[in-house]
């Protein structure tokens, strides 16, 4: 899913016919999207697994403490990795193509220079996961103003797990939410609490309307440009985005608590869980 209005697009991957089984790696693919000619791009096929459990965290954003600082702001993600399991003390970590010393399940992040693509795998096993760490140019309450060449204080407060853009005073909203500050959901706009949709090039698009789609967006990983990165749809978490939020939790990666400690709709955090 692309932040530039290409929700509803999917990759048509062409693997060599002579292969008897899927091999992991980089493949040429066609990006199919409504209203545009197919684009040639590349896709990386990775194993579907729960053995290296990132809890659905495939991207992380870190912010400088202040402009030009080598320390991280408290709102930054301070560590990445996988949930501990037996055998997790024999991990292989790489940043880009270079192997790093860490061999445990988690890695601490301490400065903006820690940004990069990390690959985590178990020794002598083919299972692996990747986590992309992106560094913002400014602290979280500021954005980089290209015209002035400096960090400027934000005036828009992003809600519902929306993320402020790196170079603009606006928000990137998670799936199902819209408006400048991500305060509106499709459940309100279409007068139904159970419409899981986003805007696409031809209007509202639902997960169930995509090839192989699921009406509740189970198993979907949504990736946007800028500082948002990738996440499961609100209401889901886990390596494969197929684990529903536990009772009392809702939203992106289930990190929001329901109001007043009660149960609530795990997608929007408002209505009770009547249908979903």
PDB file of C-alpha atoms in Angstrom, residues 60-237:
ATOM      1  CA  UNK A  60      10.679   2.037  13.744  1.00  0.00           C
ATOM      2  CA  UNK A  61      11.237   5.794  13.834  1.00  0.00           C
ATOM      3  CA  UNK A  62      13.860   7.571  15.920  1.00  0.00           C
ATOM      4  CA  UNK A  63      13.983  11.328  16.631  1.00  0.00           C
ATOM      5  CA  UNK A  64      16.915  13.516  17.718  1.00  0.00           C
ATOM      6  CA  UNK A  65      16.695  15.021  21.217  1.00  0.00           C
ATOM      7  CA  UNK A  66      17.129  18.426  19.583  1.00  0.00           C
ATOM      8  CA  UNK A  67      18.295  19.705  16.220  1.00  0.00           C
ATOM      9  CA  UNK A  68      21.736  18.264  15.465  1.00  0.00           C
ATOM     10  CA  UNK A  69      21.841  16.189  18.666  1.00  0.00           C
ATOM     11  CA  UNK A  70      23.516  12.775  18.770  1.00  0.00           C
ATOM     12  CA  UNK A  71      21.072  11.656  21.492  1.00  0.00           C
ATOM     13  CA  UNK A  72      17.549  10.355  20.984  1.00  0.00           C
ATOM     14  CA  UNK A  73      14.294  11.972  22.071  1.00  0.00           C
ATOM     15  CA  UNK A  74      12.220  10.074  24.655  1.00  0.00           C
ATOM     16  CA  UNK A  75       9.491   9.524  22.034  1.00  0.00           C
ATOM     17  CA  UNK A  76      11.908   7.485  19.911  1.00  0.00           C
ATOM     18  CA  UNK A  77      11.809   3.715  19.699  1.00  0.00           C
ATOM     19  CA  UNK A  78      14.692   2.713  21.960  1.00  0.00           C
ATOM     20  CA  UNK A  79      15.076  -0.932  21.042  1.00  0.00           C
ATOM     21  CA  UNK A  80      14.093  -3.348  18.288  1.00  0.00           C
ATOM     22  CA  UNK A  81      14.113  -7.090  17.884  1.00  0.00           C
ATOM     23  CA  UNK A  82      12.074 -10.202  18.566  1.00  0.00           C
ATOM     24  CA  UNK A  83      10.317 -11.733  21.552  1.00  0.00           C
ATOM     25  CA  UNK A  84      12.564 -13.993  23.601  1.00  0.00           C
ATOM     26  CA  UNK A  85      12.293 -17.714  23.082  1.00  0.00           C
ATOM     27  CA  UNK A  86      14.663 -20.614  23.792  1.00  0.00           C
ATOM     28  CA  UNK A  87      17.575 -20.295  21.386  1.00  0.00           C
ATOM     29  CA  UNK A  88      17.265 -16.513  21.046  1.00  0.00           C
ATOM     30  CA  UNK A  89      20.721 -15.986  22.534  1.00  0.00           C
ATOM     31  CA  UNK A  90      22.272 -17.303  19.337  1.00  0.00           C
ATOM     32  CA  UNK A  91      21.056 -14.717  16.890  1.00  0.00           C
ATOM     33  CA  UNK A  92      22.818 -13.217  13.893  1.00  0.00           C
ATOM     34  CA  UNK A  93      22.284  -9.481  13.340  1.00  0.00           C
ATOM     35  CA  UNK A  94      23.244  -7.491  10.266  1.00  0.00           C
ATOM     36  CA  UNK A  95      22.877  -3.791   9.528  1.00  0.00           C
ATOM     37  CA  UNK A  96      22.698  -3.555   5.769  1.00  0.00           C
ATOM     38  CA  UNK A  97      25.189  -6.191   4.631  1.00  0.00           C
ATOM     39  CA  UNK A  98      27.526  -5.792   7.610  1.00  0.00           C
ATOM     40  CA  UNK A  99      27.290  -8.160  10.552  1.00  0.00           C
ATOM     41  CA  UNK A 100      27.140  -6.521  13.997  1.00  0.00           C
ATOM     42  CA  UNK A 101      28.186  -7.896  17.387  1.00  0.00           C
ATOM     43  CA  UNK A 102      24.739  -8.239  18.946  1.00  0.00           C
ATOM     44  CA  UNK A 103      23.654 -11.874  19.396  1.00  0.00           C
ATOM     45  CA  UNK A 104      20.592 -11.456  21.632  1.00  0.00           C
ATOM     46  CA  UNK A 105      16.925 -11.026  20.703  1.00  0.00           C
ATOM     47  CA  UNK A 106      16.879  -7.223  21.196  1.00  0.00           C
ATOM     48  CA  UNK A 107      19.085  -4.331  20.088  1.00  0.00           C
ATOM     49  CA  UNK A 108      19.258  -0.952  21.865  1.00  0.00           C
ATOM     50  CA  UNK A 109      19.112   2.207  19.749  1.00  0.00           C
ATOM     51  CA  UNK A 110      20.990   5.198  21.117  1.00  0.00           C
ATOM     52  CA  UNK A 111      21.604   7.771  18.361  1.00  0.00           C
ATOM     53  CA  UNK A 112      20.275   8.902  14.949  1.00  0.00           C
ATOM     54  CA  UNK A 113      23.156   7.071  13.257  1.00  0.00           C
ATOM     55  CA  UNK A 114      21.501   3.793  14.292  1.00  0.00           C
ATOM     56  CA  UNK A 115      19.032   4.215  11.419  1.00  0.00           C
ATOM     57  CA  UNK A 116      19.209   1.494   8.777  1.00  0.00           C
ATOM     58  CA  UNK A 117      17.858  -1.880   7.674  1.00  0.00           C
ATOM     59  CA  UNK A 118      18.452  -4.657  10.207  1.00  0.00           C
ATOM     60  CA  UNK A 119      18.213  -8.373   9.429  1.00  0.00           C
ATOM     61  CA  UNK A 120      17.766 -10.839  12.287  1.00  0.00           C
ATOM     62  CA  UNK A 121      18.094 -14.591  11.873  1.00  0.00           C
ATOM     63  CA  UNK A 122      18.856 -17.669  13.930  1.00  0.00           C
ATOM     64  CA  UNK A 123      22.163 -19.394  13.391  1.00  0.00           C
ATOM     65  CA  UNK A 124      22.159 -22.258  10.891  1.00  0.00           C
ATOM     66  CA  UNK A 125      18.469 -21.690  10.089  1.00  0.00           C
ATOM     67  CA  UNK A 126      16.852 -19.975   7.144  1.00  0.00           C
ATOM     68  CA  UNK A 127      14.201 -18.064   9.124  1.00  0.00           C
ATOM     69  CA  UNK A 128      14.766 -14.326   9.290  1.00  0.00           C
ATOM     70  CA  UNK A 129      12.988 -11.011   9.826  1.00  0.00           C
ATOM     71  CA  UNK A 130      13.895  -7.463   8.846  1.00  0.00           C
ATOM     72  CA  UNK A 131      13.260  -4.174  10.667  1.00  0.00           C
ATOM     73  CA  UNK A 132      13.782  -0.774   9.032  1.00  0.00           C
ATOM     74  CA  UNK A 133      14.793   2.058  11.376  1.00  0.00           C
ATOM     75  CA  UNK A 134      14.214   5.580   9.999  1.00  0.00           C
ATOM     76  CA  UNK A 135      15.690   8.747  11.522  1.00  0.00           C
ATOM     77  CA  UNK A 136      13.675  11.985  11.453  1.00  0.00           C
ATOM     78  CA  UNK A 137      15.444  15.270  10.772  1.00  0.00           C
ATOM     79  CA  UNK A 138      13.797  17.030  13.719  1.00  0.00           C
ATOM     80  CA  UNK A 139      12.372  16.268  17.188  1.00  0.00           C
ATOM     81  CA  UNK A 140       8.803  14.865  17.122  1.00  0.00           C
ATOM     82  CA  UNK A 141       7.160  18.239  17.831  1.00  0.00           C
ATOM     83  CA  UNK A 142       8.899  19.816  14.825  1.00  0.00           C
ATOM     84  CA  UNK A 143       9.233  19.283  11.073  1.00  0.00           C
ATOM     85  CA  UNK A 144      11.902  20.218   8.542  1.00  0.00           C
ATOM     86  CA  UNK A 145      10.897  23.338   6.608  1.00  0.00           C
ATOM     87  CA  UNK A 146      12.598  23.081   3.210  1.00  0.00           C
ATOM     88  CA  UNK A 147      11.973  26.759   2.398  1.00  0.00           C
ATOM     89  CA  UNK A 148      13.575  28.085   5.585  1.00  0.00           C
ATOM     90  CA  UNK A 149      16.131  25.299   5.899  1.00  0.00           C
ATOM     91  CA  UNK A 150      15.367  24.708   9.571  1.00  0.00           C
ATOM     92  CA  UNK A 151      13.164  22.766  11.968  1.00  0.00           C
ATOM     93  CA  UNK A 152       9.813  24.441  12.647  1.00  0.00           C
ATOM     94  CA  UNK A 153       7.316  23.781  15.448  1.00  0.00           C
ATOM     95  CA  UNK A 154       4.283  21.729  14.436  1.00  0.00           C
ATOM     96  CA  UNK A 155       0.811  23.195  14.772  1.00  0.00           C
ATOM     97  CA  UNK A 156      -1.085  19.973  13.972  1.00  0.00           C
ATOM     98  CA  UNK A 157      -1.336  17.334  16.716  1.00  0.00           C
ATOM     99  CA  UNK A 158      -1.694  13.856  15.193  1.00  0.00           C
ATOM    100  CA  UNK A 159      -4.073  11.464  16.988  1.00  0.00           C
ATOM    101  CA  UNK A 160      -5.173   7.825  16.594  1.00  0.00           C
ATOM    102  CA  UNK A 161      -1.552   6.743  15.939  1.00  0.00           C
ATOM    103  CA  UNK A 162      -1.104   9.250  13.120  1.00  0.00           C
ATOM    104  CA  UNK A 163       2.507  10.274  12.479  1.00  0.00           C
ATOM    105  CA  UNK A 164       3.742  13.758  11.615  1.00  0.00           C
ATOM    106  CA  UNK A 165       5.458  14.057   8.254  1.00  0.00           C
ATOM    107  CA  UNK A 166       9.177  14.724   8.199  1.00  0.00           C
ATOM    108  CA  UNK A 167       8.961  17.725   5.830  1.00  0.00           C
ATOM    109  CA  UNK A 168       5.441  19.077   6.400  1.00  0.00           C
ATOM    110  CA  UNK A 169       3.094  20.238   9.161  1.00  0.00           C
ATOM    111  CA  UNK A 170       0.588  17.448   8.518  1.00  0.00           C
ATOM    112  CA  UNK A 171      -0.071  13.849   9.502  1.00  0.00           C
ATOM    113  CA  UNK A 172       0.149  10.449   7.861  1.00  0.00           C
ATOM    114  CA  UNK A 173      -2.928   8.600   9.083  1.00  0.00           C
ATOM    115  CA  UNK A 174      -3.129   4.869   9.751  1.00  0.00           C
ATOM    116  CA  UNK A 175      -5.676   2.777   7.831  1.00  0.00           C
ATOM    117  CA  UNK A 176      -9.345   3.616   8.538  1.00  0.00           C
ATOM    118  CA  UNK A 177      -8.555   7.187   9.697  1.00  0.00           C
ATOM    119  CA  UNK A 178      -8.556  10.491   7.793  1.00  0.00           C
ATOM    120  CA  UNK A 179      -8.507  14.297   8.238  1.00  0.00           C
ATOM    121  CA  UNK A 180      -5.556  16.606   8.880  1.00  0.00           C
ATOM    122  CA  UNK A 181      -4.996  15.234  12.370  1.00  0.00           C
ATOM    123  CA  UNK A 182      -6.388  11.694  11.760  1.00  0.00           C
ATOM    124  CA  UNK A 183      -9.314  12.391  14.092  1.00  0.00           C
ATOM    125  CA  UNK A 184     -12.020  11.050  11.750  1.00  0.00           C
ATOM    126  CA  UNK A 185     -12.624   7.420  10.848  1.00  0.00           C
ATOM    127  CA  UNK A 186     -14.563   5.892   7.995  1.00  0.00           C
ATOM    128  CA  UNK A 187     -16.913   4.523  10.639  1.00  0.00           C
ATOM    129  CA  UNK A 188     -18.121   8.111  11.146  1.00  0.00           C
ATOM    130  CA  UNK A 189     -17.940   9.334   7.547  1.00  0.00           C
ATOM    131  CA  UNK A 190     -20.076   6.538   6.126  1.00  0.00           C
ATOM    132  CA  UNK A 191     -22.321   6.256   9.221  1.00  0.00           C
ATOM    133  CA  UNK A 192     -21.347   2.676   9.961  1.00  0.00           C
ATOM    134  CA  UNK A 193     -18.977   1.562  12.725  1.00  0.00           C
ATOM    135  CA  UNK A 194     -17.847  -1.485  10.781  1.00  0.00           C
ATOM    136  CA  UNK A 195     -16.451  -0.130   7.505  1.00  0.00           C
ATOM    137  CA  UNK A 196     -12.724  -0.887   7.347  1.00  0.00           C
ATOM    138  CA  UNK A 197     -11.606   1.240   4.433  1.00  0.00           C
ATOM    139  CA  UNK A 198      -9.213   3.897   3.193  1.00  0.00           C
ATOM    140  CA  UNK A 199      -9.282   6.344   0.308  1.00  0.00           C
ATOM    141  CA  UNK A 200      -8.025   5.050  -3.000  1.00  0.00           C
ATOM    142  CA  UNK A 201      -7.692   6.596  -6.471  1.00  0.00           C
ATOM    143  CA  UNK A 202     -11.309   5.676  -7.235  1.00  0.00           C
ATOM    144  CA  UNK A 203     -12.917   6.332  -3.848  1.00  0.00           C
ATOM    145  CA  UNK A 204     -13.341   4.071  -0.842  1.00  0.00           C
ATOM    146  CA  UNK A 205     -11.415   0.801  -1.030  1.00  0.00           C
ATOM    147  CA  UNK A 206     -11.919  -2.063   1.407  1.00  0.00           C
ATOM    148  CA  UNK A 207      -9.512  -4.862   2.230  1.00  0.00           C
ATOM    149  CA  UNK A 208     -12.134  -7.398   1.169  1.00  0.00           C
ATOM    150  CA  UNK A 209     -12.200  -5.844  -2.299  1.00  0.00           C
ATOM    151  CA  UNK A 210      -8.547  -6.680  -3.014  1.00  0.00           C
ATOM    152  CA  UNK A 211      -7.235  -9.915  -4.553  1.00  0.00           C
ATOM    153  CA  UNK A 212      -7.101 -12.476  -1.763  1.00  0.00           C
ATOM    154  CA  UNK A 213      -8.414  -9.834   0.612  1.00  0.00           C
ATOM    155  CA  UNK A 214     -10.055 -10.196   3.993  1.00  0.00           C
ATOM    156  CA  UNK A 215     -12.923  -7.894   4.982  1.00  0.00           C
ATOM    157  CA  UNK A 216     -11.395  -7.346   8.423  1.00  0.00           C
ATOM    158  CA  UNK A 217      -7.924  -6.656   6.930  1.00  0.00           C
ATOM    159  CA  UNK A 218      -6.482  -9.740   8.608  1.00  0.00           C
ATOM    160  CA  UNK A 219      -3.025 -10.523   7.256  1.00  0.00           C
ATOM    161  CA  UNK A 220      -2.473  -7.081   5.666  1.00  0.00           C
ATOM    162  CA  UNK A 221       0.711  -5.080   6.218  1.00  0.00           C
ATOM    163  CA  UNK A 222       0.198  -1.395   5.361  1.00  0.00           C
ATOM    164  CA  UNK A 223       3.294   0.550   4.286  1.00  0.00           C
ATOM    165  CA  UNK A 224       3.397   4.312   3.829  1.00  0.00           C
ATOM    166  CA  UNK A 225       6.173   6.673   2.846  1.00  0.00           C
ATOM    167  CA  UNK A 226       7.875   9.161   5.175  1.00  0.00           C
ATOM    168  CA  UNK A 227       8.097   8.457   8.924  1.00  0.00           C
ATOM    169  CA  UNK A 228       5.064   6.156   9.269  1.00  0.00           C
ATOM    170  CA  UNK A 229       6.754   3.011   7.998  1.00  0.00           C
ATOM    171  CA  UNK A 230       4.726  -0.209   8.042  1.00  0.00           C
ATOM    172  CA  UNK A 231       2.118  -1.560  10.422  1.00  0.00           C
ATOM    173  CA  UNK A 232      -0.681  -4.057  10.599  1.00  0.00           C
ATOM    174  CA  UNK A 233      -4.172  -2.651  10.220  1.00  0.00           C
ATOM    175  CA  UNK A 234      -5.619  -1.301  13.482  1.00  0.00           C
ATOM    176  CA  UNK A 235      -7.031  -4.189  15.496  1.00  0.00           C
ATOM    177  CA  UNK A 236      -4.304  -6.682  14.526  1.00  0.00           C
ATOM    178  CA  UNK A 237      -0.746  -7.465  15.540  1.00  0.00           C
TER     179      UNK A 237
END
